[in-house]
Amino acid sequence: MEIQTPSLPSDRVALPNQGIWRRLPTLGMAIGVVGLLLTGLLGKGHPADALHSYLVAFLFFLSLGLGGLFFVVIQFLVRAGWSVTIRRLAEHVMATLPLFALLFIPIALGIHEIYHWTHADAVAHDPILQHKAPYLDAGLFHLRAIVYFVIWSAIGLYYWRTSRRQDEIGEASITRRLQNLSPLAIILYGLSQTLAAFDWLMSLDPHWFSTIFGVYFFAGSVVGILAVLILLALSLQRAGALHELVTWEHYHDLGKLLFGFTVFWAYIAFSQFMLIWYANIPEETEFFAARWNTGWKSTSIALALGHFVLPFFVLLLRDVKRQRLGLMVVSIWLLAMHYLDLYWLVMPNLHHDGPALALADVTSLIGVGGLFLAVLTRLMAKGALVPMKDPRLAESLLFENA
Amino acid sequence: MAEAQSTLEVSEPVDLDPIERRPDLIEGNPSFHDITEAVARPLEWKAPLGWYLFLAFSLSLLGLLGVSLAWLIWEGTGIWGNNVPVAWGWPIVNFVFWVGIGHAGTLISAVLFLFRQRWRTSINRTAEAMTLFAVACALIFPAIHTGRPWLDYWMFPVPNQMSLWPQFRSPLMWDIFAVNIYGTVSLIFWYLGLIPDLATMRDRSTTVLKQRIYGLFSLGWRGSHRQWLHYERAYLLLAGLATPLVLSVHSVVSFDFATSQLPGWHTTIFPPYFVAGAIFSGLAMVITLMVICRVVFKMEHIVNMLHFDRMAKLILATGTIVGYAYATEFFVAWYSGNIYEFFAFKNRALGPFAWAYWTMITCNVVIPQVFWFKKARRSIAVLFVVSIFVNIGMWFERFVIVVTSLHRDFMPSSWDYFTPTFWDIATFLGSFGLFFTLFTLFVRFVPMVAIAEVKGVLPQAHVHHHNPIVHGSQGGRGQ
């Protein structure tokens, strides 16, 4: 069945010619390669330092891709109408996921520098690690990583391709197919994302464990993608694209979701912290002891205030969610906090005494970020920025917050 | 973006979803007046014989509760099966069970309101009433679990002659506050939504007594624009306040267990896992009740298969989250390398209470899978049976958590099997007596569907109704 959708002016749905949007694919690639090379050089003497920095940057951008996957799939799962005009942006972010399979290679190669449980001599004297060996095994670790990337790339590329195909042929059946696949996609995503968080983050401290950890990583990544969607839409509109396609109504709803997931992140973080603090069992408290009884205390406080308290009060205001400056500042702020969150999860395993900012933190962020932006804008340059023939496009264009 | 003049030409019939042809929320294209008549009928007609029979049945169960509690107070907690090592038996199981049931009401009334799910209007009143009655049932257990209800005031920070102060470091104290706040906010929210409908009942009253009583509770509602403006604002604000309560209450309930150091109780996923389970069980109870009520009170067109279909999907979603939590717990119990933790879980699955564990898994994870099929989601028989199974499964979940973690604790010499006594069972059944009595009275004396809200989702509630080419109207259709 072909569907009638409003025709959108082509200049509004294409990547803008002005600004740096068209140059980003090459520029980002160049910056990214330089950043990664510099990180590699910095890691020559101290591979562990550079690899930890790289892991943070890798997880930061990967979490945006995963957040994008969640955002897209959940829209199809609940048959959302309001979000159609911003969904494509999330689809592009999600379609960068295969890039991270490539970017995982340094971690796969440097596993010995990052993960203590790969040290055979350490395992030999540690009954707990021996017990975990059937799971924390280098071969299985790599195999699982391959499975995760296959799942994410398959879902990401399939949804991206199929949604874009609808732009051309306008079949409503495409929407129906993506809706029908969404429950399976979200279950696969939930399981793989949880185990990936266990593998890549929780096992940094192989003795520590927390059942909520997968949800914690999930909550942060959704905060990340919502901030990215707001920033992408705002900056594309500044360059002239998406004019009247993404309205203040959409921003308002994105802002509400950003508020909601900021609170959800705090709820999960608090649950994890409070229960471990209260029961006070040494095998669990070591995680927070490493982040409180050390120079990391101020970072921990900054995270609680910056990732929750401050944005909570700011995002509570209706006006902030409906104006450019407010949304921009709070989105950039929350993205920075999301980075800090991952930094706070990873780095205390390397620098036990307190944060030690390194050049590799910056170069790896630029490196991974450059490649991420290059691939993202290359994807965005192909075809429309809005699902032109989505059957619910009109609903989204006319959508108003009640 | 915020231009005065739109340059986009959008003219689409948006009140029909192009994919699903979003169906009418209310079947049979009734008029406003038809809705009022349909909802007011059970309150104005002579009650059917079945209503009296069910009330008698409920009251006899309530009597059983009264006898059980009287005997408890006379004799003490020794009448229950609670004993070392299972010092926490059925009372806390029942408490968590009932608090959980309540959550669906708040989800439907507050969370779905914020998410603009307009189908909620047909079921929110009943679901919220269910919440209140479930909270009432839940509160019995903290009040009586010591067997000395005359000391309940110790739970509140009341200045007293002994200078005793509640132990605020105890999660059991947090429970008292969490559940009481929850009950209070739910009551206010429910009552606020009732005001316009109570005024309707007042205006339709045929006797002075009814008119006075409905008139008193409708607080002088006249339905003016100004009143509606205040009403809508208050409703939105209360929905915003009630939404975090959906998460907080059962999270605090989960703290009762998770702050301890007991294997099987202490695990960080408990708060969100309990919340998902609570919504899961509550939705099942809503289905159980609505399946019957809609037939008895002839509201099949207002509470129709569309509503059941969506509640069944929510059951599937929350059931999947619960299944995820079961799996994560089990995996991390092994992964932790803590032999006591892993023992607790092996003991659940293979120990003396394996029958309870597998009952829980079957009812909560396996059986709801039928809701993947649309036919099952739209079959009254399947819905009813599955909802009962989910209720059973969620009761067993709490039983498994409480009893299996306790009956084999750190000291094997004190290991024991737990058996409930007659009075355990009688008290639990009796709590259903309270629930059903309140519910039976509710359907007779309070409009069980939000009349004003349902009218708002009828197609004719929207000015552009007759024009299929609409600008900006969301129409009166689904979602």
XYZ file of N, CA and C in Angstrom, chain B residues 102-209:
324
model
N -1.156 -2.596 43.739
C -1.575 -1.202 43.594
C -0.899 -0.466 42.460
N 0.304 -0.904 42.084
C 1.107 -0.083 41.175
C 0.505 0.124 39.796
N -0.258 -0.867 39.334
C -0.808 -0.708 37.991
C -1.751 0.477 37.935
N -2.469 0.704 39.024
C -3.412 1.815 39.043
C -2.712 3.133 38.809
N -1.596 3.337 39.492
C -0.873 4.594 39.338
C -0.197 4.664 37.981
N 0.270 3.525 37.500
C 0.857 3.525 36.150
C -0.181 3.983 35.135
N -1.377 3.389 35.235
C -2.413 3.705 34.256
C -2.876 5.150 34.414
N -3.056 5.581 35.665
C -3.628 6.912 35.854
C -2.601 8.021 35.641
N -1.367 7.820 36.093
C -0.400 8.916 36.040
C 0.594 8.769 34.892
N 1.273 7.627 34.828
C 2.335 7.485 33.829
C 1.744 7.504 32.419
N 0.672 6.753 32.209
C 0.079 6.738 30.868
C -0.529 8.088 30.512
N -0.929 8.841 31.524
C -1.423 10.204 31.255
C -0.282 11.057 30.714
N 0.869 10.996 31.363
C 2.010 11.797 30.899
C 2.470 11.353 29.513
N 2.292 10.069 29.213
C 2.692 9.565 27.902
C 1.570 9.691 26.859
N 0.544 10.442 27.188
C -0.557 10.736 26.258
C -1.224 9.471 25.718
N -1.387 8.484 26.584
C -2.060 7.256 26.168
C -3.543 7.397 26.487
N -4.293 7.832 25.483
C -5.680 8.206 25.760
C -6.584 7.016 26.033
N -6.124 5.820 25.697
C -6.949 4.649 25.975
C -7.095 4.391 27.470
N -6.254 5.034 28.265
C -6.309 4.816 29.711
C -7.633 5.265 30.326
N -8.345 6.180 29.614
C -9.517 6.799 30.238
C -10.604 5.791 30.585
N -10.666 4.674 29.854
C -11.731 3.713 30.133
C -11.464 2.922 31.400
N -10.213 2.815 31.781
C -9.895 1.909 32.888
C -9.259 2.603 34.078
N -8.929 3.895 33.950
C -8.116 4.479 35.020
C -8.857 4.562 36.353
N -10.160 4.875 36.314
C -10.898 5.006 37.559
C -10.873 3.713 38.365
N -11.212 2.611 37.696
C -11.236 1.326 38.383
C -9.837 0.929 38.846
N -8.854 1.177 37.985
C -7.489 0.788 38.342
C -7.011 1.566 39.566
N -7.364 2.857 39.617
C -6.947 3.651 40.769
C -7.672 3.221 42.032
N -8.946 2.895 41.880
C -9.690 2.404 43.042
C -9.032 1.123 43.547
N -8.677 0.268 42.605
C -7.988 -0.964 42.967
C -6.710 -0.648 43.740
N -5.974 0.381 43.286
C -4.754 0.796 43.988
C -5.054 1.116 45.449
N -6.076 1.927 45.661
C -6.388 2.338 47.027
C -6.758 1.146 47.896
N -7.567 0.244 47.324
C -7.998 -0.898 48.130
C -6.827 -1.838 48.387
N -5.944 -1.970 47.394
C -4.777 -2.829 47.581
C -3.854 -2.247 48.652
N -3.711 -0.917 48.635
C -2.874 -0.295 49.661
C -3.497 -0.506 51.037
N -4.820 -0.410 51.103
C -5.497 -0.650 52.388
C -5.209 -2.069 52.880
N -5.288 -3.042 51.966
C -4.994 -4.427 52.343
C -3.542 -4.566 52.780
N -2.650 -3.895 52.041
C -1.226 -4.008 52.358
C -0.950 -3.469 53.753
N -1.591 -2.357 54.080
C -1.279 -1.699 55.351
C -1.729 -2.523 56.564
N -2.623 -3.489 56.341
C -3.008 -4.353 57.464
C -1.759 -5.001 58.064
N -0.862 -5.452 57.176
C 0.190 -6.350 57.641
C 1.250 -5.662 58.486
N 1.759 -4.485 58.083
C 2.666 -3.813 59.023
C 1.961 -3.458 60.331
N 0.656 -3.215 60.232
C -0.062 -2.793 61.445
C -0.214 -3.944 62.437
N -0.301 -5.171 61.926
C -0.604 -6.280 62.831
C 0.540 -7.265 63.001
N 1.634 -7.062 62.273
C 2.619 -8.148 62.225
C 3.316 -8.408 63.550
N 3.236 -7.454 64.470
C 3.835 -7.725 65.781
C 2.828 -8.361 66.720
N 1.567 -8.404 66.277
C 0.530 -8.923 67.165
C 0.122 -7.917 68.226
N 0.674 -6.721 68.162
C 0.367 -5.699 69.179
C 0.000 -4.386 68.480
N -1.143 -4.369 67.805
C -1.474 -3.181 67.008
C -1.637 -1.920 67.851
N -1.831 -2.080 69.161
C -1.983 -0.871 69.983
C -0.660 -0.121 70.124
N 0.428 -0.729 69.655
C 1.710 -0.031 69.687
C 2.096 0.540 68.318
N 1.137 0.533 67.395
C 1.460 0.997 66.037
C 1.955 2.434 66.010
N 1.518 3.203 66.993
C 1.945 4.606 66.948
C 3.457 4.733 67.111
N 4.125 3.660 67.522
C 5.588 3.701 67.579
C 6.207 3.879 66.200
N 5.427 3.530 65.187
C 5.960 3.657 63.830
C 5.968 5.100 63.349
N 5.255 5.954 64.066
C 5.196 7.346 63.615
C 6.017 8.215 64.561
N 6.602 9.266 64.041
C 7.430 10.112 64.894
C 6.568 10.959 65.825
N 5.917 10.309 66.776
C 5.040 11.005 67.706
C 5.800 11.179 69.012
N 5.843 12.381 69.546
C 6.478 12.551 70.866
C 5.734 11.694 71.887
N 6.447 10.951 72.680
C 5.768 10.101 73.654
C 6.520 10.068 74.964
N 5.849 9.484 75.979
C 6.375 9.545 77.332
C 7.700 8.810 77.474
N 8.003 7.886 76.526
C 9.239 7.113 76.657
C 10.387 7.729 75.874
N 10.127 8.889 75.284
C 11.124 9.523 74.414
C 11.630 8.566 73.355
N 10.734 7.682 72.901
C 11.127 6.748 71.840
C 10.908 7.409 70.493
N 11.800 7.137 69.604
C 11.731 7.733 68.279
C 11.832 6.587 67.265
N 11.113 6.664 66.154
C 11.240 5.563 65.199
C 12.685 5.401 64.731
N 13.020 4.172 64.373
C 14.381 3.899 63.909
C 14.456 4.245 62.421
N 14.865 5.455 62.137
C 14.839 5.901 60.740
C 15.870 5.193 59.884
N 16.782 4.495 60.506
C 17.758 3.769 59.702
C 17.204 2.441 59.193
N 16.004 2.108 59.642
C 15.428 0.839 59.212
C 14.573 1.021 57.966
N 14.833 0.217 56.939
C 14.000 0.306 55.733
C 12.535 0.024 56.032
N 12.256 -0.696 57.112
C 10.856 -0.951 57.451
C 10.155 0.350 57.807
N 10.908 1.278 58.385
C 10.341 2.606 58.673
C 10.105 3.364 57.372
N 11.052 3.239 56.463
C 10.888 3.948 55.166
C 9.616 3.457 54.489
N 9.364 2.157 54.650
C 8.153 1.566 54.087
C 6.899 2.286 54.565
N 6.851 2.495 55.878
C 5.670 3.134 56.456
C 5.432 4.474 55.764
N 6.512 5.225 55.599
C 6.361 6.542 54.994
C 6.056 6.418 53.499
N 6.784 5.528 52.832
C 6.582 5.402 51.384
C 5.151 5.000 51.069
N 4.647 3.996 51.792
C 3.313 3.489 51.469
C 2.250 4.506 51.868
N 2.460 5.179 52.979
C 1.469 6.177 53.384
C 1.420 7.363 52.427
N 2.586 7.791 51.973
C 2.606 8.878 50.980
C 1.906 8.417 49.713
N 2.235 7.193 49.323
C 1.644 6.631 48.115
C 0.126 6.585 48.230
N -0.346 6.067 49.372
C -1.782 5.985 49.585
C -2.425 7.366 49.555
N -1.776 8.341 50.192
C -2.343 9.689 50.256
C -2.420 10.323 48.874
N -1.305 10.283 48.136
C -1.292 10.911 46.813
C -2.279 10.201 45.883
N -2.314 8.863 45.967
C -3.245 8.128 45.113
C -4.681 8.514 45.425
N -4.967 8.667 46.711
C -6.337 9.034 47.104
C -6.702 10.420 46.572
N -5.782 11.368 46.718
C -6.070 12.729 46.253
C -6.249 12.753 44.738
N -5.367 12.040 44.060
C -5.416 11.990 42.600
C -6.740 11.379 42.135
N -7.102 10.293 42.768
C -8.334 9.580 42.417
C -9.546 10.460 42.701
N -9.509 11.099 43.852
C -10.644 11.929 44.254
C -10.775 13.147 43.342
N -9.636 13.736 42.995
C -9.688 14.892 42.101
C -10.363 14.515 40.780
N -9.959 13.366 40.238
C -10.562 12.920 38.986
C -12.040 12.633 39.124
N -12.457 12.301 40.344
C -13.853 11.938 40.574
C -14.786 13.137 40.629
N -14.245 14.295 40.978
C -15.113 15.443 41.294
C -16.142 15.744 40.197
N -15.720 15.877 38.923
C -16.743 16.180 37.898
C -17.814 15.092 37.795
N -17.377 13.834 37.961
C -18.333 12.739 37.847
C -19.275 12.686 39.048
N -18.757 13.036 40.208
C -19.623 13.082 41.390
C -20.677 14.169 41.205
N -20.262 15.272 40.581
C -21.230 16.335 40.308
C -22.305 15.845 39.339
N -21.883 15.056 38.363
C -22.854 14.471 37.442
C -23.858 13.617 38.212
N -23.354 12.808 39.117
C -24.239 11.943 39.895
C -25.174 12.774 40.774
N -24.621 13.868 41.307
C -25.439 14.777 42.107
C -26.593 15.323 41.277
N -26.271 15.755 40.071
C -27.296 16.373 39.236
C -28.340 15.374 38.768
N -27.975 14.103 38.770
C -28.915 13.083 38.331
C -29.677 12.467 39.494
N -29.350 12.875 40.713
C -29.927 12.213 41.895
C -31.436 12.305 41.899
N -32.062 11.217 42.337
C -33.516 11.213 42.443
C -33.964 11.337 43.892
N -33.059 11.134 44.821
C -33.437 11.310 46.223
C -32.585 12.412 46.837
N -33.136 13.036 47.866
C -32.436 14.142 48.510
C -31.158 13.658 49.168
N -31.224 12.465 49.769
C -30.056 11.945 50.473
C -28.874 11.792 49.503
